[in-house]
Coordinates of C-alpha atoms in Angstrom, one line a residue:
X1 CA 0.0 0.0 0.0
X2 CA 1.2 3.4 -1.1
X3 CA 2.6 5.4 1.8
X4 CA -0.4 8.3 1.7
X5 CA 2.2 11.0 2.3
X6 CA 4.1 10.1 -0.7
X7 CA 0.5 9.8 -2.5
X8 CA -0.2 13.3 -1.4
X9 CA 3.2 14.8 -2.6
X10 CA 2.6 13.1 -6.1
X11 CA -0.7 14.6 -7.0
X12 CA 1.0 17.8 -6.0
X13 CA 4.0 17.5 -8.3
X14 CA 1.6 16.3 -11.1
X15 CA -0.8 19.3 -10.2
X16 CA 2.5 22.0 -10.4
X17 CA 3.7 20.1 -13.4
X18 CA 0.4 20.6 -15.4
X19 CA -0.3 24.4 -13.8
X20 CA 2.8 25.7 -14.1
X21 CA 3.7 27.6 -10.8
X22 CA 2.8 26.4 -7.0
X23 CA 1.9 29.6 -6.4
X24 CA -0.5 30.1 -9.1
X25 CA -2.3 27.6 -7.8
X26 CA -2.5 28.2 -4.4
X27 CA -3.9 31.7 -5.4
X28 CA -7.0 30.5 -7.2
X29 CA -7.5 27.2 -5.4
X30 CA -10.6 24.7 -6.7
X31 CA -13.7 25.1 -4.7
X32 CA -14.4 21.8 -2.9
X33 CA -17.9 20.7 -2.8
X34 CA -19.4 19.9 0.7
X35 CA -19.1 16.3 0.1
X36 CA -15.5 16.3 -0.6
X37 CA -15.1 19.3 2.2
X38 CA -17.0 17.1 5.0
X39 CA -14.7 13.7 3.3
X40 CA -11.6 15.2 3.9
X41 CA -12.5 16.1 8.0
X42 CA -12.1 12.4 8.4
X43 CA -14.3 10.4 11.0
X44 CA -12.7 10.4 14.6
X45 CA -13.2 11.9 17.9
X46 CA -15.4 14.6 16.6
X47 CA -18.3 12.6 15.3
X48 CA -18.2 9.7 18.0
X49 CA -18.7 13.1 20.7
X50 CA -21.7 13.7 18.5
X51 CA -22.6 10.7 18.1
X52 CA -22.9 10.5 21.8
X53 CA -24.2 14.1 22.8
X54 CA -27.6 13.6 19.3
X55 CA -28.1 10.2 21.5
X56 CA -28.5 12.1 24.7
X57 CA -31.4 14.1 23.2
X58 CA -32.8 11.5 21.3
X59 CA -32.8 9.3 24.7
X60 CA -34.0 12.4 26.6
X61 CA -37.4 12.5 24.5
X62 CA -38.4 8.9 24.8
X63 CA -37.3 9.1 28.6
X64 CA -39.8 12.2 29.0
X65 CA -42.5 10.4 27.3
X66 CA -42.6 6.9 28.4
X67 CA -41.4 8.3 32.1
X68 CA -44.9 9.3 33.1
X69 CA -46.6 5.7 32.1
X70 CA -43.8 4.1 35.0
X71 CA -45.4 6.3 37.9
X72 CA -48.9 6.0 36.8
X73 CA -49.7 3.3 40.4
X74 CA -47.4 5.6 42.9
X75 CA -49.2 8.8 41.4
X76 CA -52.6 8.0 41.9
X77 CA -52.2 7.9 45.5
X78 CA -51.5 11.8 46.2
X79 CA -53.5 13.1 42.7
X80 CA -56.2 10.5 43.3
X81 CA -56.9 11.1 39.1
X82 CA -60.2 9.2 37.5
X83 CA -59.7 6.9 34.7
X84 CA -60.0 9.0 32.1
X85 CA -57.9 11.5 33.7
X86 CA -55.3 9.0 33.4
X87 CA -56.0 8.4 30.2
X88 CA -55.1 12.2 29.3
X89 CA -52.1 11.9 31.3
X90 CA -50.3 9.1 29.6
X91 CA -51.0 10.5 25.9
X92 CA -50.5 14.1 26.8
X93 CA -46.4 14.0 26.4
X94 CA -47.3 12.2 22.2
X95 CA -49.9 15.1 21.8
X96 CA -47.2 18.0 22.3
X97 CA -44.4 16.1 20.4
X98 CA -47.3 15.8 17.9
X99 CA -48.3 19.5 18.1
X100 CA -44.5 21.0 17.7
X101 CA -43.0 19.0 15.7
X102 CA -43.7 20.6 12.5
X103 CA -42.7 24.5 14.3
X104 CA -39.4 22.7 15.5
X105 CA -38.9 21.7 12.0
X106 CA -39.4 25.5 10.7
X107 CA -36.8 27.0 13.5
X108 CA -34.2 24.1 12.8
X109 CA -34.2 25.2 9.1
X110 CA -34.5 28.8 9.4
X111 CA -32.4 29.6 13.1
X112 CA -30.2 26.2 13.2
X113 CA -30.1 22.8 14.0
X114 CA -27.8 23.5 17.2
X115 CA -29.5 26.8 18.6
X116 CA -32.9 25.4 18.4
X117 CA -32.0 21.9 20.6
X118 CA -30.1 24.3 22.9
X119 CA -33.7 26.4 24.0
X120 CA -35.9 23.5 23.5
X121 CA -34.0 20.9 25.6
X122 CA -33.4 24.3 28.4
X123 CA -37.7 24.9 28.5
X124 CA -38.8 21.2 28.1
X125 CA -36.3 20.6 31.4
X126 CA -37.7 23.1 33.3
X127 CA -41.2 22.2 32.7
X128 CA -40.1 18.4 33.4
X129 CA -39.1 19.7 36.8
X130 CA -41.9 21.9 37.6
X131 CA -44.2 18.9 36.9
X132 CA -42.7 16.9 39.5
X133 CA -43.8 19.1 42.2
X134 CA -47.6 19.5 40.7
X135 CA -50.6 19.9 43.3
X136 CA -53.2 18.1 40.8
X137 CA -53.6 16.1 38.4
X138 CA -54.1 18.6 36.0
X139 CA -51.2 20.6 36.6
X140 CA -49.3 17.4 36.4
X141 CA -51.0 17.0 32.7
X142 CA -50.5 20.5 31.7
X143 CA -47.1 20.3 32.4
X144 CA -46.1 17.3 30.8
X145 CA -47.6 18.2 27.6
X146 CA -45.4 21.3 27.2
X147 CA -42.6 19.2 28.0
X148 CA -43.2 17.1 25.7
X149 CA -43.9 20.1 23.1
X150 CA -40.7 21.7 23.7
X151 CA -38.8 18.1 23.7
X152 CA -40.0 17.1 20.5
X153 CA -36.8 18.9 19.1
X154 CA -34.6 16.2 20.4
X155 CA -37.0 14.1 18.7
X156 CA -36.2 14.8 14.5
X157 CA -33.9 17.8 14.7
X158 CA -31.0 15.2 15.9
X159 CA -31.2 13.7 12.3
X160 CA -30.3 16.3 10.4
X161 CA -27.9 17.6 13.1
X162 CA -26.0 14.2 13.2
X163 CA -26.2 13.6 9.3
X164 CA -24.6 17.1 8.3
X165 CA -21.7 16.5 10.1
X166 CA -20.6 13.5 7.9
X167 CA -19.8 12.5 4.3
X168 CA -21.6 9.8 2.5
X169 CA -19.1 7.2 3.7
X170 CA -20.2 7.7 7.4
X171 CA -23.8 9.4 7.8
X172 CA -25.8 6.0 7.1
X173 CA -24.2 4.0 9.9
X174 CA -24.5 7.0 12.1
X175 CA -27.8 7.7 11.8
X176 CA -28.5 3.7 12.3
X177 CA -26.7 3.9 15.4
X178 CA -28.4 7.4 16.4
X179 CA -32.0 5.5 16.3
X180 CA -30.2 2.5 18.9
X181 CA -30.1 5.2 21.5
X182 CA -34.0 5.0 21.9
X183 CA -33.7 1.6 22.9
X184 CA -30.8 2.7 25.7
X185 CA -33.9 5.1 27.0
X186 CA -36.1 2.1 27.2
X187 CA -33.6 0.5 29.5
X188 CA -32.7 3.2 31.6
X189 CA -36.3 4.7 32.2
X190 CA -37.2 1.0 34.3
X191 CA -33.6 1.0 35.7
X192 CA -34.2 4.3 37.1
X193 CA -37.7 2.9 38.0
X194 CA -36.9 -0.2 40.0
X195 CA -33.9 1.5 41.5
X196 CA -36.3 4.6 43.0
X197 CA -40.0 3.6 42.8
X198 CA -39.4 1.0 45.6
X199 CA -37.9 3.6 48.1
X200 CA -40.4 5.3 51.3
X201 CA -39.7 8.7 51.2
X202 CA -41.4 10.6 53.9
X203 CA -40.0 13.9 53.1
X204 CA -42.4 17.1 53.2
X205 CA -41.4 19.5 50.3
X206 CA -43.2 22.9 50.2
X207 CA -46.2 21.1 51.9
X208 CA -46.6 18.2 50.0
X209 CA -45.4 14.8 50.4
X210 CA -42.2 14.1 48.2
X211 CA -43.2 10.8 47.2
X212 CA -41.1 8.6 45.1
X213 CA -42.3 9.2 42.1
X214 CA -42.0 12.5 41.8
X215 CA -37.9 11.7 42.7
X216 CA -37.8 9.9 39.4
X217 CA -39.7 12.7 37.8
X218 CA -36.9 14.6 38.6
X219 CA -34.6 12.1 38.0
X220 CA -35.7 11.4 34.0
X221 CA -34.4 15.2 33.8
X222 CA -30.9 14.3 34.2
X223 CA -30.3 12.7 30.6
X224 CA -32.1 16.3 28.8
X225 CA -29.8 18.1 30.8
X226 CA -26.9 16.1 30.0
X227 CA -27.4 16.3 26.1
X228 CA -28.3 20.1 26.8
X229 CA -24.8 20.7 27.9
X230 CA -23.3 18.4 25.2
X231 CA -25.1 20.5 22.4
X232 CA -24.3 23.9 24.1
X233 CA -20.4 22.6 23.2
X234 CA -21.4 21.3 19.5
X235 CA -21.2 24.1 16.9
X236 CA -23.5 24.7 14.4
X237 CA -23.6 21.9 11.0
X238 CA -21.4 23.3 8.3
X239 CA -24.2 22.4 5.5
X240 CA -26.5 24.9 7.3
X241 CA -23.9 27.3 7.6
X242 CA -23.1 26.9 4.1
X243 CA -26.9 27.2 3.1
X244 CA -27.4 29.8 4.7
X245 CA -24.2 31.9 2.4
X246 CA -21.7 32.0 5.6
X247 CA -19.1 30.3 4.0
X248 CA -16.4 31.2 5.6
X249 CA -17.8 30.2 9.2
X250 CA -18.7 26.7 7.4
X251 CA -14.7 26.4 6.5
X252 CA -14.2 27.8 10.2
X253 CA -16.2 24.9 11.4
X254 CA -14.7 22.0 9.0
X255 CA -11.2 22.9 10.0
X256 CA -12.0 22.3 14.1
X257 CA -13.5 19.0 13.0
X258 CA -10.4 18.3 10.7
X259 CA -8.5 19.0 13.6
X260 CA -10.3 17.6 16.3
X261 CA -10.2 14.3 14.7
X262 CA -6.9 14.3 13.4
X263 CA -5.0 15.9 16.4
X264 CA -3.0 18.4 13.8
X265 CA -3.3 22.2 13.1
X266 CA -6.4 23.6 11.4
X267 CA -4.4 25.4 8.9
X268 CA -3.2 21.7 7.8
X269 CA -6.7 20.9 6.7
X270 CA -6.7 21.1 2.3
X271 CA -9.5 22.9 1.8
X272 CA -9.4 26.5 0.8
X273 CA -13.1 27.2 -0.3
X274 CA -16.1 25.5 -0.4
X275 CA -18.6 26.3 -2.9
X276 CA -21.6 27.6 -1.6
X277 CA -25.0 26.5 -1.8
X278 CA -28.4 28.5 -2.2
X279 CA -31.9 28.2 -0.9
X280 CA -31.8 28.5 3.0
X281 CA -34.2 31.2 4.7
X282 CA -33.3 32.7 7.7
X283 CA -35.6 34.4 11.1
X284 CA -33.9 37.7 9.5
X285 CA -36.8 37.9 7.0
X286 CA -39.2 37.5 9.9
X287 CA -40.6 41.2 10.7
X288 CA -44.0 40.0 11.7
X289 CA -46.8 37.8 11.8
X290 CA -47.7 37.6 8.5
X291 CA -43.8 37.0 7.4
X292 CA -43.2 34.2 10.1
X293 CA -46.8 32.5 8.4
X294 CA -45.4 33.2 4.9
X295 CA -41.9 31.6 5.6
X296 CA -43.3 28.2 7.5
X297 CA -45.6 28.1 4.4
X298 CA -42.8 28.3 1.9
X299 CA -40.9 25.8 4.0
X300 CA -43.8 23.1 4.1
X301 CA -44.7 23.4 1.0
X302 CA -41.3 22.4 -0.8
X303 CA -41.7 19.0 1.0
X304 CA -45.3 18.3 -1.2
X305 CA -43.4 19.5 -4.7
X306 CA -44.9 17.3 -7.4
X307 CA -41.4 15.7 -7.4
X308 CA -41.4 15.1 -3.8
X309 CA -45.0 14.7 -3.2
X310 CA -45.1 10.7 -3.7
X311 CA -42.0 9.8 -1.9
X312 CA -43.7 12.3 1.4
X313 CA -46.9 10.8 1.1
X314 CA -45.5 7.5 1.1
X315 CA -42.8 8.0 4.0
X316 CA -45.4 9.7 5.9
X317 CA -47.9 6.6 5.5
X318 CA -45.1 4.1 6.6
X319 CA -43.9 5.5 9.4
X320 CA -47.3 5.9 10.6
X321 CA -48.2 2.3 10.5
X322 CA -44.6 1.5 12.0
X323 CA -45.4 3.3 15.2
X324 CA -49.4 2.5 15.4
X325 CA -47.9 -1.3 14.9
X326 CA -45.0 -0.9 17.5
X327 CA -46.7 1.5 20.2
X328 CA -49.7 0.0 20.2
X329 CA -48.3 -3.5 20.6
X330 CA -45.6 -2.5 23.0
X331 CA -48.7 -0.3 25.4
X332 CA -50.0 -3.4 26.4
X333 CA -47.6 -5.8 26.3
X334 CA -46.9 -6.0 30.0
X335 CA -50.5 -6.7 30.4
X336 CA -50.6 -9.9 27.8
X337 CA -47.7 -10.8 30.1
X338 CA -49.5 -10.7 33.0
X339 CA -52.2 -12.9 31.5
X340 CA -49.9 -15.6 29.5
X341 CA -48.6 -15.9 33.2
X342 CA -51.7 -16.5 35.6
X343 CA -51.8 -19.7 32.8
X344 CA -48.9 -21.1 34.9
X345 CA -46.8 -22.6 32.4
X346 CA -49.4 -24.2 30.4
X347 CA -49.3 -24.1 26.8
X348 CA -52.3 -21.8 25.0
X349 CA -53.1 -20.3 22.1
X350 CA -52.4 -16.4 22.8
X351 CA -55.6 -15.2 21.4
X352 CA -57.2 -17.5 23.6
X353 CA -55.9 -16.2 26.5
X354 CA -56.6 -12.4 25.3
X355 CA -60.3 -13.2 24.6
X356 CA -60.9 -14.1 28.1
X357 CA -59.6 -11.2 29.4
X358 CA -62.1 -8.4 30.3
X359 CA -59.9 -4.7 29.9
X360 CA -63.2 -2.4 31.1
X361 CA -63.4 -4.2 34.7
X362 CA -59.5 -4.3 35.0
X363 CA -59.2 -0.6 34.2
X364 CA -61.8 0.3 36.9
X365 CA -59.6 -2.2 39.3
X366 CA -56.7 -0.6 38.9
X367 CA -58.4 3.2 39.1
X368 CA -59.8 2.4 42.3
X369 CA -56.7 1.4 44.1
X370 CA -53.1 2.9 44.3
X371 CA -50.4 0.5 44.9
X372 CA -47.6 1.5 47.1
X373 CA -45.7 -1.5 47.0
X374 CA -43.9 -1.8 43.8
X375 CA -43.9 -4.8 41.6
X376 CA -40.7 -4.7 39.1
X377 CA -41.0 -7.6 37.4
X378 CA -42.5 -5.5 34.6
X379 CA -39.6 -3.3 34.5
X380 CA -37.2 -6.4 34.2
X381 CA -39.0 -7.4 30.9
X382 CA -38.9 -4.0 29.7
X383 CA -35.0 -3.9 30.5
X384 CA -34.6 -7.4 28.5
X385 CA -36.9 -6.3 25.4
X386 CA -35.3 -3.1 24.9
X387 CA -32.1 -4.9 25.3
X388 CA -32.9 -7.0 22.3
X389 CA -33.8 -3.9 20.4
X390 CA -30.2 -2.3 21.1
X391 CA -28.8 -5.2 19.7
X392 CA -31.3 -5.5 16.9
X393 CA -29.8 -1.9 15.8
X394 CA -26.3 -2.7 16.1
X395 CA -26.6 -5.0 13.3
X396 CA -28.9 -3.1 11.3
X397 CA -26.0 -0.1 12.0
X398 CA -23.3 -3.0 10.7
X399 CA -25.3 -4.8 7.8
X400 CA -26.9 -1.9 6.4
X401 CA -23.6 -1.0 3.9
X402 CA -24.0 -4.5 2.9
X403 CA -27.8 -5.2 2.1
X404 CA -28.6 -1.7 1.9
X405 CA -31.5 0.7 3.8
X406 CA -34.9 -1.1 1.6
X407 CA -33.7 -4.3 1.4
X408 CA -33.1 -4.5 5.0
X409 CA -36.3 -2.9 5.9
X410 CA -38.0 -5.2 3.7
X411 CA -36.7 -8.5 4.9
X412 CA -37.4 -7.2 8.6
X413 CA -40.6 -6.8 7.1
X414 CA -40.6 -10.2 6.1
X415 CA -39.5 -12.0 9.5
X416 CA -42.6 -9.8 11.1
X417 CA -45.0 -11.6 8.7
X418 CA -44.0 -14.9 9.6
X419 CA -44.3 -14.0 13.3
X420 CA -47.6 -12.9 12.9
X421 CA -48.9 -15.9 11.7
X422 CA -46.7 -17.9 14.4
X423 CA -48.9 -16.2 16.7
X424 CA -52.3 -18.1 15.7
X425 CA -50.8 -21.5 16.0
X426 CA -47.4 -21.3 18.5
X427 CA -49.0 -22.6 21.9
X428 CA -45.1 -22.3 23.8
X429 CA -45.0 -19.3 26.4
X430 CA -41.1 -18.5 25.2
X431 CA -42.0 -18.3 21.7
X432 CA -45.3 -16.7 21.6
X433 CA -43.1 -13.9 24.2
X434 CA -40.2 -14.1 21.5
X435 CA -42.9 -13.6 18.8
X436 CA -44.7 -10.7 19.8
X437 CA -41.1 -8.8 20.8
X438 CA -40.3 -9.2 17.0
X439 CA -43.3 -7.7 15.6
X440 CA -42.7 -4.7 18.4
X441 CA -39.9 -4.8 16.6
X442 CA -40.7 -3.5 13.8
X443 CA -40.2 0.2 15.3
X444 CA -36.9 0.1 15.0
X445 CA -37.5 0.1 11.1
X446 CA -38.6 3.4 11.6
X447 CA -35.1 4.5 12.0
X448 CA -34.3 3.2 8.9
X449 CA -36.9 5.2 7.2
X450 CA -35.9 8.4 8.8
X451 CA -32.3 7.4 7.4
X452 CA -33.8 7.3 3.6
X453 CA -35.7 10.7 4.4
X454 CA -32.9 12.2 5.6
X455 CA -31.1 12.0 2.2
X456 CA -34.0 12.5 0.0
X457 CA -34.8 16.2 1.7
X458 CA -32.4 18.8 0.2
X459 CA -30.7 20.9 3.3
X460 CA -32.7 23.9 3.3
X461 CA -36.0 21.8 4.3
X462 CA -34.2 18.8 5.7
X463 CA -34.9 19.7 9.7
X464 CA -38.6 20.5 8.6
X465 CA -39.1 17.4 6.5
X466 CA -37.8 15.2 9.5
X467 CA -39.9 16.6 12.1
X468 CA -42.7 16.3 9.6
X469 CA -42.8 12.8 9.3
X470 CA -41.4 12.3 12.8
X471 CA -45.0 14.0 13.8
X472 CA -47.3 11.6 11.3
X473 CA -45.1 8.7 13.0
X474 CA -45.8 9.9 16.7
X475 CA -49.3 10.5 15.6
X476 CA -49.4 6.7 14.9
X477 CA -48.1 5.4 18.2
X478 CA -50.8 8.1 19.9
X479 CA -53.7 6.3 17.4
X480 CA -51.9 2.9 18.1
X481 CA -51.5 3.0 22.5
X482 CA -55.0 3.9 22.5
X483 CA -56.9 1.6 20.1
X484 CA -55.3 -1.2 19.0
X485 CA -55.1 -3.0 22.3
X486 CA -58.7 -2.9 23.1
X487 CA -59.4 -4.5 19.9
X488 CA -56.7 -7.2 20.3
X489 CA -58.8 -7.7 23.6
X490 CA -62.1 -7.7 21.6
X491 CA -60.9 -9.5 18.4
X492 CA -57.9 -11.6 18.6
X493 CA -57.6 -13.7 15.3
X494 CA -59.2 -11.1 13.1
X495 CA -57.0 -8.0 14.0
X496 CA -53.8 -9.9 14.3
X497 CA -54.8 -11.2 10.4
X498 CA -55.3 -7.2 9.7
X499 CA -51.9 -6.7 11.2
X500 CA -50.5 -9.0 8.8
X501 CA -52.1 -6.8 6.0
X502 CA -50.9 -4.0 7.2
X503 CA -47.2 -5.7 7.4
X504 CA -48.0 -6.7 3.9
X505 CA -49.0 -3.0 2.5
X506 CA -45.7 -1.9 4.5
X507 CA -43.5 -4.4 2.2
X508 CA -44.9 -3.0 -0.7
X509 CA -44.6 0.8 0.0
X510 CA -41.0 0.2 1.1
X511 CA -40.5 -0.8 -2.1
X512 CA -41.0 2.4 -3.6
X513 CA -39.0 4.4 -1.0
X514 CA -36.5 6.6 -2.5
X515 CA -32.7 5.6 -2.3
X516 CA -29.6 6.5 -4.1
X517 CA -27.9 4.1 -6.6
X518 CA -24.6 3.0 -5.3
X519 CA -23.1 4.0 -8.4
X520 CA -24.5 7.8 -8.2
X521 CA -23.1 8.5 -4.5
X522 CA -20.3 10.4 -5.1
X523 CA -17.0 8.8 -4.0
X524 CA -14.0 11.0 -2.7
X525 CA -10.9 11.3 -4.7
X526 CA -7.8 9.0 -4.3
X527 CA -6.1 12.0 -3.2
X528 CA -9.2 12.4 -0.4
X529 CA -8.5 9.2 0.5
X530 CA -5.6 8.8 1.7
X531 CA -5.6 12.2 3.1
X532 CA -8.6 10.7 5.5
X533 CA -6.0 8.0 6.1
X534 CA -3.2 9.8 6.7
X535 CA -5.1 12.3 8.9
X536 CA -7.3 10.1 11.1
X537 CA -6.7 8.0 13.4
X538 CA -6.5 3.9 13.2
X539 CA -8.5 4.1 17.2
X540 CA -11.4 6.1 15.3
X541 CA -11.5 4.9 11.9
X542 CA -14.8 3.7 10.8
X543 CA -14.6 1.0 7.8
X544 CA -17.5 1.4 5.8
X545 CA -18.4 0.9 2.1

């Protein structure tokens, strides 16, 4: 293998061979595109920090959400909610991520990716906190809504922020991993919960009793605020900058990565200029009501363009059923546990055992009574599910360059189908358990789609496009918690067949998904290369097609 110095030093004689003077050229250097610009940062210390800190915030939303669902038996006993307050409760952190998402996407495009996850992770932490030491029940709901409509940056803006700090080497695998850290908030929301839910607190805080729950309330904070202070570090993505015409404080930014990762001096990294793109809008043109409605109009409506309008509808649609499928399977699930165990080992069909189950009188059961002893056995098998799911991703993250983003969501696809009609014939407690946790499963394809949307939306309506069909997704798992278990409780073998349609109708709109040709991504140079090689370090190197 070629040394890469002596590589570098070739191209450069040939270059001053064919040009004449070194210093001609070194006046009126070659733009670099942002692909070759981005390339030549290599992948290193940099991007595994950000890798770390867009994980924090995309933890920090699903921790927010799912947090409020783990207190629901301690939190009846001081708020003493009805059933249908509940109810509200436990879909009111979904509703604001729902109701947000598409402003987040407007400021991430027009303010920045960075600056809008630094004041929507501050305001949805402080409202997490203040709910923790509500006086009512609806105080407590109130609260957790706007936390979870000022989290729902975290939620899609991470994307974009994560993706337009890599080249086309890197990003896919990136953003795979990115989607894992959802399943890391899956285990550390019941960790948290059987490590503090369990503990008699007797402590009176500003009159009211500081029960246990409201100590994990508090507690769920901690990961926001971590990723708050990551991103606060984290400049703003170079793309944007250079969108947005500041060229030169895109270079600015390029060269601290360059550095960063390769441990040498910024004014070591090759590129001169990058050539700047167009179409980014900016809160500058805001100078009133009617301008802020005329720019989030001409920054939605890009994303319905005739040339765009199938592929949006068609993403939209599948991450919809994705999350009504997972959610809505994954709601109940500790409940269907519950009943497969009261069979004590013995083998039955699963829709047998969910047909004699009566949700209405169990619901009014539970609303009567508040529990203050603390049964973790459902946490465990939360801890153990999402621990397969982490897993799960890590192959996606290391297949994916191999089998690519549609023909791995379609096999997974695939492998849900034949679980689904396991599930009317498989009698065996561990299967039917491993089963069902594969068709919940199938949420973690929704990271995959977000990966294809990611690189079909150009930059300037990237952020917006993301939260966009982050919202119809989160929509879904909102329909999904709240419908689709009462009618596996009503209607076993029929809707788990109208699952398998749905799975079905999935496979074939994935088909259609957009995707680049291998041979149309653009590859760096051989000179690009082994600058990357030369300049990043073996510790840090990613491999990848």
């Amino acid at each position: 293998m070629d040394n890469p110095g002596y590589v570098i030093d070739c191209d450069r004689e040939f270059a001053n061979m064919e040009g004449g003077r070194e210093e001609n050229l070194s006046e009126k250097p070659r733009p670099h595109t942002f692909e070759e610009a981005i390339t030549l940062t290599g992948v290193g210390r940099f991007h595994y920090k950000l890798l770390l800190i867009c994980g924090l915030c995309f933890m920090g939303v699903m921790v927010e959400i799912m947090g409020v669902s783990l207190i629901m038996n301690q939190m009846k006993c001081d708020l003493q909610p009805t059933l249908n307050q509940q109810g509200i409760l436990a879909s009111a952190g979904f509703l604001g991520v729902v109701l947000s998402s598409h402003a987040m996407g407007f400021l991430a495009d027009t303010w920045g990716r960075a600056t809008t996850l630094r004041y929507a992770l501050c305001i949805s932490s402080v409202c997490s906190i203040v709910s923790a030491f509500s006086v009512n029940i609806w105080m407590l709901i109130v609260f957790r809504f706007l936390t979870g409509f000022f989290i729902s940056g975290g939620q899609a803006c991470v994307f974009s922020l994560c993706g337009e700090f890599h080249g086309t080497g890197s990003r896919i695998r990136h953003v795979t991993l990115l989607s894992g850290f959802l399943c890391m908030a899956m285990i550390f929301a019941p960790a948290m919960a059987i490590g503090i839910l369990p503990l008699r607190i007797e402590t009176i805080v500003l009159g009211m009793h500081f029960s246990s729950w409201r100590v994990l309330l508090l507690a769920n904070v901690s990961i926001p605020l971590l990723a708050l202070v990551g991103i606060s570090a984290l400049p703003e993505t170079p793309k944007y900058l250079l969108v947005q015409g500041r060229g030169d404080e895109s270079l600015e930014v390029l060269r601290s990565i360059f550095a960063n990762n390769s441990g040498r001096d910024p004014s070591e990294y090759p590129v001169k200029e990058v050539a700047l793109e167009s179409g980014g809008v900016s809160l500058s043109d805001v100078h009133g009501f009617l301008d802020a409605v005329r720019l989030v109009w001409h920054q939605t409506v890009p994303l319905f363009y005739r040339a765009r309008l199938w592929h949006t509808l068609n993403i939209c649609c599948i991450q919809f059923i994705i999350y009504f499928l997972a959610q809505g399977i994954f709601m109940w699930f500790p409940t269907i546990l519950d009943e497969l165990g009261t069979r004590n080992g013995e083998n039955t069909l699963l829709c047998t055992v969910l047909q004699g189950f009566n949700i209405n009188s169990s619901s009014e059961d539970e609303a009567s009574s508040c529990s203050v002893e603390v049964d973790t056995s459902t946490y465990q098998v939360m801890i153990i599910i999402a621990a397969c799911f982490v897993v799960i991703y890590l192959i996606f993250a290391y297949i994916i360059d191999y089998m690519g983003k549609k023909n791995l969501l379609m096999a997974w696809m695939v492998l849900t189908m034949i679980c689904l009609v396991a599930l009317h014939y498989v009698e065996q407690f561990a299967l039917v358990v491993i089963a069902l946790t594969v068709v919940m499963a199938i949420g973690n394809c929704g990271g995959l789609v977000s990966t294809i949307a990611m690189e079909f939306y150009p930059t300037h309506i990237n952020a917006m496009g993301m939260c966009f069909i982050m919202m119809v997704g989160r929509l879904g798992a909102v329909v999904g918690s709240n419908i689709l278990g009462r009618l596996l409780f009503a209607s076993c073998d029929p809707i788990f067949w109208a699952l398998l349609a749905l799975v079905v109708l999935l496979c074939t709109l994935g088909y259609f998904l957009p995707e680049k040709a291998r041979s149309q991504q653009k590859k760096p140079s051989a000179t690009a290369k082994a600058i990357v090689t030369a300049t990043t370090s073996p510790i840090f190197a990613i491999n990848s097609k």
